[in-house]
One Martini backbone bead per residue (centre of mass of N, CA, C, O) as a GRO file, in nm:
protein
  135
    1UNK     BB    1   1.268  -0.681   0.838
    2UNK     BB    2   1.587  -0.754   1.017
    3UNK     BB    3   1.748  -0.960   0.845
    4UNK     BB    4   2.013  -0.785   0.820
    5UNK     BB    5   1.991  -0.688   1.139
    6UNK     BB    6   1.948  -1.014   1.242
    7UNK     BB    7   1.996  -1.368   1.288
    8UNK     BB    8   1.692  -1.349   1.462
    9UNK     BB    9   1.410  -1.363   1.558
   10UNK     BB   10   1.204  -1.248   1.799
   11UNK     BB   11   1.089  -1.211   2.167
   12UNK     BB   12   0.964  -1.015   2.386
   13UNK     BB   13   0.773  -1.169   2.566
   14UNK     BB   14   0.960  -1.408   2.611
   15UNK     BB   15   1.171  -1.184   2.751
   16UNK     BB   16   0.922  -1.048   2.968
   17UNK     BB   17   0.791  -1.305   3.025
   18UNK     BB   18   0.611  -1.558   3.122
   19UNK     BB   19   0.602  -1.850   2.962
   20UNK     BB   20   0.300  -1.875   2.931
   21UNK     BB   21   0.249  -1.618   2.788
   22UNK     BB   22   0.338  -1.694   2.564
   23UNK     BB   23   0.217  -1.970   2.484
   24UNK     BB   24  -0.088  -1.802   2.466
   25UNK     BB   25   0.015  -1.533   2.307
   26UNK     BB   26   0.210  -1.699   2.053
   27UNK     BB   27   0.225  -2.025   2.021
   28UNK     BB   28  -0.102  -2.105   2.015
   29UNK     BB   29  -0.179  -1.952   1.795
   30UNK     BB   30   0.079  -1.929   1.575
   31UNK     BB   31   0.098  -2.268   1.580
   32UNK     BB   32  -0.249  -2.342   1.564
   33UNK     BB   33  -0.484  -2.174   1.546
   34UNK     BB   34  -0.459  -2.059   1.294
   35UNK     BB   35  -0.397  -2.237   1.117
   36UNK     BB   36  -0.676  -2.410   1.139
   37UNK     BB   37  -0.835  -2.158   1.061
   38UNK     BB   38  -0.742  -2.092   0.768
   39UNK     BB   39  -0.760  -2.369   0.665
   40UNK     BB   40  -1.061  -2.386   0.682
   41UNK     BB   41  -1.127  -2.140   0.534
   42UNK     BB   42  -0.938  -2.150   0.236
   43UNK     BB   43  -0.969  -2.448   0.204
   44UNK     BB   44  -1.258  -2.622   0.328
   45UNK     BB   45  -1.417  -2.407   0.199
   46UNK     BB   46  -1.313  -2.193  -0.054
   47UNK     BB   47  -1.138  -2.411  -0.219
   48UNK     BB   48  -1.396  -2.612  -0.265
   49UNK     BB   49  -1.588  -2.426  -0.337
   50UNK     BB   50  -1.490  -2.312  -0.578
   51UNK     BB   51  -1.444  -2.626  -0.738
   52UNK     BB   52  -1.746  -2.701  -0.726
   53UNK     BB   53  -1.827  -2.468  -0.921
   54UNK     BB   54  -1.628  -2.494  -1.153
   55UNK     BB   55  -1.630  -2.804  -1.228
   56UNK     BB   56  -1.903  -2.824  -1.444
   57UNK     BB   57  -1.769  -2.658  -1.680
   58UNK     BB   58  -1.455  -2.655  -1.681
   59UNK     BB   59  -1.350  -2.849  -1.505
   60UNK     BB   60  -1.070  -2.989  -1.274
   61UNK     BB   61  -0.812  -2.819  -1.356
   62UNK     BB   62  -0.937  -2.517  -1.367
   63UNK     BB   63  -1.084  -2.552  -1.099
   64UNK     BB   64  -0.832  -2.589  -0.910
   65UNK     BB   65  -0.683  -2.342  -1.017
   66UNK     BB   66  -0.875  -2.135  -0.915
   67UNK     BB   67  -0.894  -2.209  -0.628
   68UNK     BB   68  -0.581  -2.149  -0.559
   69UNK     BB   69  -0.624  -1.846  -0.635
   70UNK     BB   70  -0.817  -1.753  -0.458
   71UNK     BB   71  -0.700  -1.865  -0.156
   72UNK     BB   72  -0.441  -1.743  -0.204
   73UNK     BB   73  -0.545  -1.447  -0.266
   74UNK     BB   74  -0.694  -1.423   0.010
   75UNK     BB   75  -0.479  -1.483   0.222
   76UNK     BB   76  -0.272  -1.280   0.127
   77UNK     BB   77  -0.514  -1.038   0.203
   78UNK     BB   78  -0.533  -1.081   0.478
   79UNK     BB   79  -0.193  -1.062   0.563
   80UNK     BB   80  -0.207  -0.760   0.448
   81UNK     BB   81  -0.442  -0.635   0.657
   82UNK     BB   82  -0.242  -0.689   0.926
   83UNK     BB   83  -0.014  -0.625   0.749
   84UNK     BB   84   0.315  -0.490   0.617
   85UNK     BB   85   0.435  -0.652   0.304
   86UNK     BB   86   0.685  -0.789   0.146
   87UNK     BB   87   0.810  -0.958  -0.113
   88UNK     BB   88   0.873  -1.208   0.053
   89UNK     BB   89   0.614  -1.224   0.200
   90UNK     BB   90   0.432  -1.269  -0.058
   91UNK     BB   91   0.561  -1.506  -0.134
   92UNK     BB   92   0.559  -1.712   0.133
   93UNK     BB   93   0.225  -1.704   0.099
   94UNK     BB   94   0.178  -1.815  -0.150
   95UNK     BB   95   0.344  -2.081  -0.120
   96UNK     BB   96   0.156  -2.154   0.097
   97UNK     BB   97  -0.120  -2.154  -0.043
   98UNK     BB   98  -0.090  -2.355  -0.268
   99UNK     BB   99   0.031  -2.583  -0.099
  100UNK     BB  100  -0.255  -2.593   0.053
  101UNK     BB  101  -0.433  -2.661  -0.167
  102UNK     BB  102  -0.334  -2.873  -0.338
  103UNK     BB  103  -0.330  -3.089  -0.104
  104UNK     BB  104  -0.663  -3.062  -0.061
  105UNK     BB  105  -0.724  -3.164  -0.361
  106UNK     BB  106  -0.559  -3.420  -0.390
  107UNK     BB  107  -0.696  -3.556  -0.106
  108UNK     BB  108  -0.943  -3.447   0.033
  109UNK     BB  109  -0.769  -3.301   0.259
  110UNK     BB  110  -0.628  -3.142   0.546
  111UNK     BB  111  -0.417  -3.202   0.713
  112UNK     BB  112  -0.184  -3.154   0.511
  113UNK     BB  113  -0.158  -2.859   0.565
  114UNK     BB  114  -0.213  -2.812   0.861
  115UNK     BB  115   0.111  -2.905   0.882
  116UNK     BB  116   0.241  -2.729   0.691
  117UNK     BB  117   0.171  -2.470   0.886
  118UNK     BB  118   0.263  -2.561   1.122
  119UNK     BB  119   0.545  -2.585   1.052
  120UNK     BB  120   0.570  -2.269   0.928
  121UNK     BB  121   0.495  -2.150   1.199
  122UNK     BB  122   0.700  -2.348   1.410
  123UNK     BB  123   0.984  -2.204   1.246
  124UNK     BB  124   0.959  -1.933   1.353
  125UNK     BB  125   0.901  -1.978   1.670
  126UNK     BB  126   1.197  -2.125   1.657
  127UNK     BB  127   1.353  -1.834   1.567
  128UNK     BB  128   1.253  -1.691   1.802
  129UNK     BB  129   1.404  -1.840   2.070
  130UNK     BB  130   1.671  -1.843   1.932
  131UNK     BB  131   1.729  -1.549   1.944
  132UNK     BB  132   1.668  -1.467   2.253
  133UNK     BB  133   1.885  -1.613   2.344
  134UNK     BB  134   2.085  -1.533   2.207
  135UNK     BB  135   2.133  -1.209   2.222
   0.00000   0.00000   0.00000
Protein backbone atom coordinates (compact mmCIF):
# COMPACT_ATOMS: atom_id res chain seq x y z
CA UNK A 1 0.00 0.00 0.00
CA UNK A 2 1.26 3.22 1.36
CA UNK A 3 4.86 3.35 0.87
CA UNK A 4 5.20 6.10 -0.82
CA UNK A 5 2.70 8.51 1.35
CA UNK A 6 3.88 7.48 4.76
CA UNK A 7 7.44 6.58 6.32
CA UNK A 8 6.34 3.12 8.19
CA UNK A 9 3.57 1.61 8.20
CA UNK A 10 1.17 1.48 10.93
CA UNK A 11 -0.93 -0.41 13.43
CA UNK A 12 -4.60 0.91 14.05
CA UNK A 13 -4.93 -1.76 17.01
CA UNK A 14 -1.55 -0.69 18.63
CA UNK A 15 -2.67 3.21 19.06
CA UNK A 16 -6.37 2.55 19.52
CA UNK A 17 -6.48 -0.43 22.16
CA UNK A 18 -4.90 -1.41 25.40
CA UNK A 19 -1.27 -3.10 24.84
CA UNK A 20 -2.28 -6.98 25.64
CA UNK A 21 -4.89 -6.54 22.69
CA UNK A 22 -2.36 -5.98 20.08
CA UNK A 23 -0.14 -8.59 21.50
CA UNK A 24 -3.16 -11.12 21.34
CA UNK A 25 -4.82 -9.83 18.03
CA UNK A 26 -1.59 -9.07 15.80
CA UNK A 27 1.74 -9.23 17.58
CA UNK A 28 1.51 -12.91 18.54
CA UNK A 29 -1.04 -14.14 15.70
CA UNK A 30 1.48 -12.56 12.97
CA UNK A 31 4.92 -12.74 14.85
CA UNK A 32 4.54 -16.20 15.74
CA UNK A 33 1.76 -18.48 15.46
CA UNK A 34 1.25 -17.85 11.94
CA UNK A 35 4.74 -18.04 10.66
CA UNK A 36 4.47 -22.02 12.18
CA UNK A 37 1.58 -22.94 10.74
CA UNK A 38 2.67 -21.84 7.53
CA UNK A 39 6.03 -23.24 8.03
CA UNK A 40 4.65 -26.42 9.03
CA UNK A 41 2.03 -26.78 6.40
CA UNK A 42 4.55 -25.61 2.99
CA UNK A 43 7.88 -26.66 3.88
CA UNK A 44 7.42 -29.98 6.56
CA UNK A 45 4.34 -31.34 4.93
CA UNK A 46 3.86 -30.36 1.25
CA UNK A 47 7.91 -29.11 1.02
CA UNK A 48 9.12 -32.54 2.19
CA UNK A 49 6.20 -34.80 0.81
CA UNK A 50 6.87 -33.30 -3.01
CA UNK A 51 10.79 -33.97 -2.49
CA UNK A 52 9.68 -37.67 -1.59
CA UNK A 53 7.74 -38.07 -4.48
CA UNK A 54 9.86 -36.96 -6.82
CA UNK A 55 12.95 -37.71 -6.55
CA UNK A 56 13.14 -41.47 -6.83
CA UNK A 57 12.29 -41.04 -10.39
CA UNK A 58 13.88 -37.70 -11.01
CA UNK A 59 16.62 -37.73 -8.62
CA UNK A 60 17.61 -34.98 -5.79
CA UNK A 61 18.26 -31.86 -7.44
CA UNK A 62 15.07 -32.03 -9.75
CA UNK A 63 12.98 -32.98 -6.46
CA UNK A 64 14.50 -30.16 -4.34
CA UNK A 65 13.44 -27.39 -7.65
CA UNK A 66 10.45 -29.53 -7.94
CA UNK A 67 9.65 -29.24 -4.61
CA UNK A 68 10.69 -25.27 -3.78
CA UNK A 69 8.74 -24.18 -6.80
CA UNK A 70 5.50 -26.06 -5.66
CA UNK A 71 5.58 -25.14 -2.17
CA UNK A 72 6.56 -21.16 -2.98
CA UNK A 73 3.78 -21.09 -5.35
CA UNK A 74 1.37 -22.57 -3.46
CA UNK A 75 2.27 -20.11 -0.21
CA UNK A 76 2.16 -17.35 -2.73
CA UNK A 77 -1.23 -18.82 -3.48
CA UNK A 78 -2.61 -18.78 0.08
CA UNK A 79 -1.57 -15.17 0.76
CA UNK A 80 -3.17 -14.25 -2.48
CA UNK A 81 -6.13 -15.31 -1.81
CA UNK A 82 -5.85 -13.40 1.70
CA UNK A 83 -5.68 -10.56 0.07
CA UNK A 84 -4.61 -8.26 -3.54
CA UNK A 85 -0.90 -8.55 -3.65
CA UNK A 86 1.28 -5.90 -5.50
CA UNK A 87 4.26 -6.88 -7.62
CA UNK A 88 6.29 -6.33 -4.60
CA UNK A 89 3.99 -8.40 -2.15
CA UNK A 90 4.63 -10.96 -4.77
CA UNK A 91 8.41 -11.15 -5.18
CA UNK A 92 9.02 -10.98 -1.49
CA UNK A 93 6.51 -13.77 -0.40
CA UNK A 94 8.08 -15.99 -3.33
CA UNK A 95 11.58 -14.69 -1.62
CA UNK A 96 10.58 -16.34 1.51
CA UNK A 97 9.12 -18.92 0.35
CA UNK A 98 12.19 -20.49 -2.28
CA UNK A 99 14.58 -19.12 0.78
CA UNK A 100 12.52 -21.04 3.61
CA UNK A 101 12.19 -24.49 1.23
CA UNK A 102 15.80 -24.35 0.88
CA UNK A 103 16.44 -23.98 4.27
CA UNK A 104 14.42 -27.27 4.71
CA UNK A 105 15.42 -29.33 2.17
CA UNK A 106 19.61 -28.24 3.03
CA UNK A 107 19.36 -29.23 6.64
CA UNK A 108 16.62 -31.48 6.77
CA UNK A 109 14.93 -29.73 9.90
CA UNK A 110 12.25 -26.80 9.78
CA UNK A 111 13.93 -24.36 12.72
CA UNK A 112 15.80 -22.49 10.57
CA UNK A 113 13.10 -21.58 7.87
CA UNK A 114 10.74 -21.09 10.95
CA UNK A 115 13.01 -18.31 12.51
CA UNK A 116 13.57 -17.12 9.23
CA UNK A 117 9.80 -16.39 8.59
CA UNK A 118 9.20 -15.46 11.97
CA UNK A 119 11.86 -12.67 11.84
CA UNK A 120 10.67 -11.46 8.73
CA UNK A 121 7.42 -10.88 9.83
CA UNK A 122 8.66 -9.54 13.12
CA UNK A 123 10.42 -6.83 11.24
CA UNK A 124 7.53 -6.15 9.48
CA UNK A 125 5.43 -5.84 12.76
CA UNK A 126 8.81 -3.79 14.17
CA UNK A 127 8.05 -1.07 11.67
CA UNK A 128 4.70 -1.11 11.94
CA UNK A 129 5.04 0.00 16.33
CA UNK A 130 7.90 2.23 14.83
CA UNK A 131 5.43 3.63 12.46
CA UNK A 132 2.21 4.25 15.01
CA UNK A 133 4.45 5.98 17.85
CA UNK A 134 6.40 8.16 14.83
CA UNK A 135 3.43 9.31 13.46
Amino acid sequence: GGANAVAFPTSPTLSNSPLFVWVLGEALPLGFIGPAVEELFFRCVLCVCVFQILRPRNGALVAGWGATLASSGLFLGFHAVMGPLTAWNVTQLFVVGVTTAVMVLLTGRAWSALFAHVVYNGSFLALGVAGTFLQ
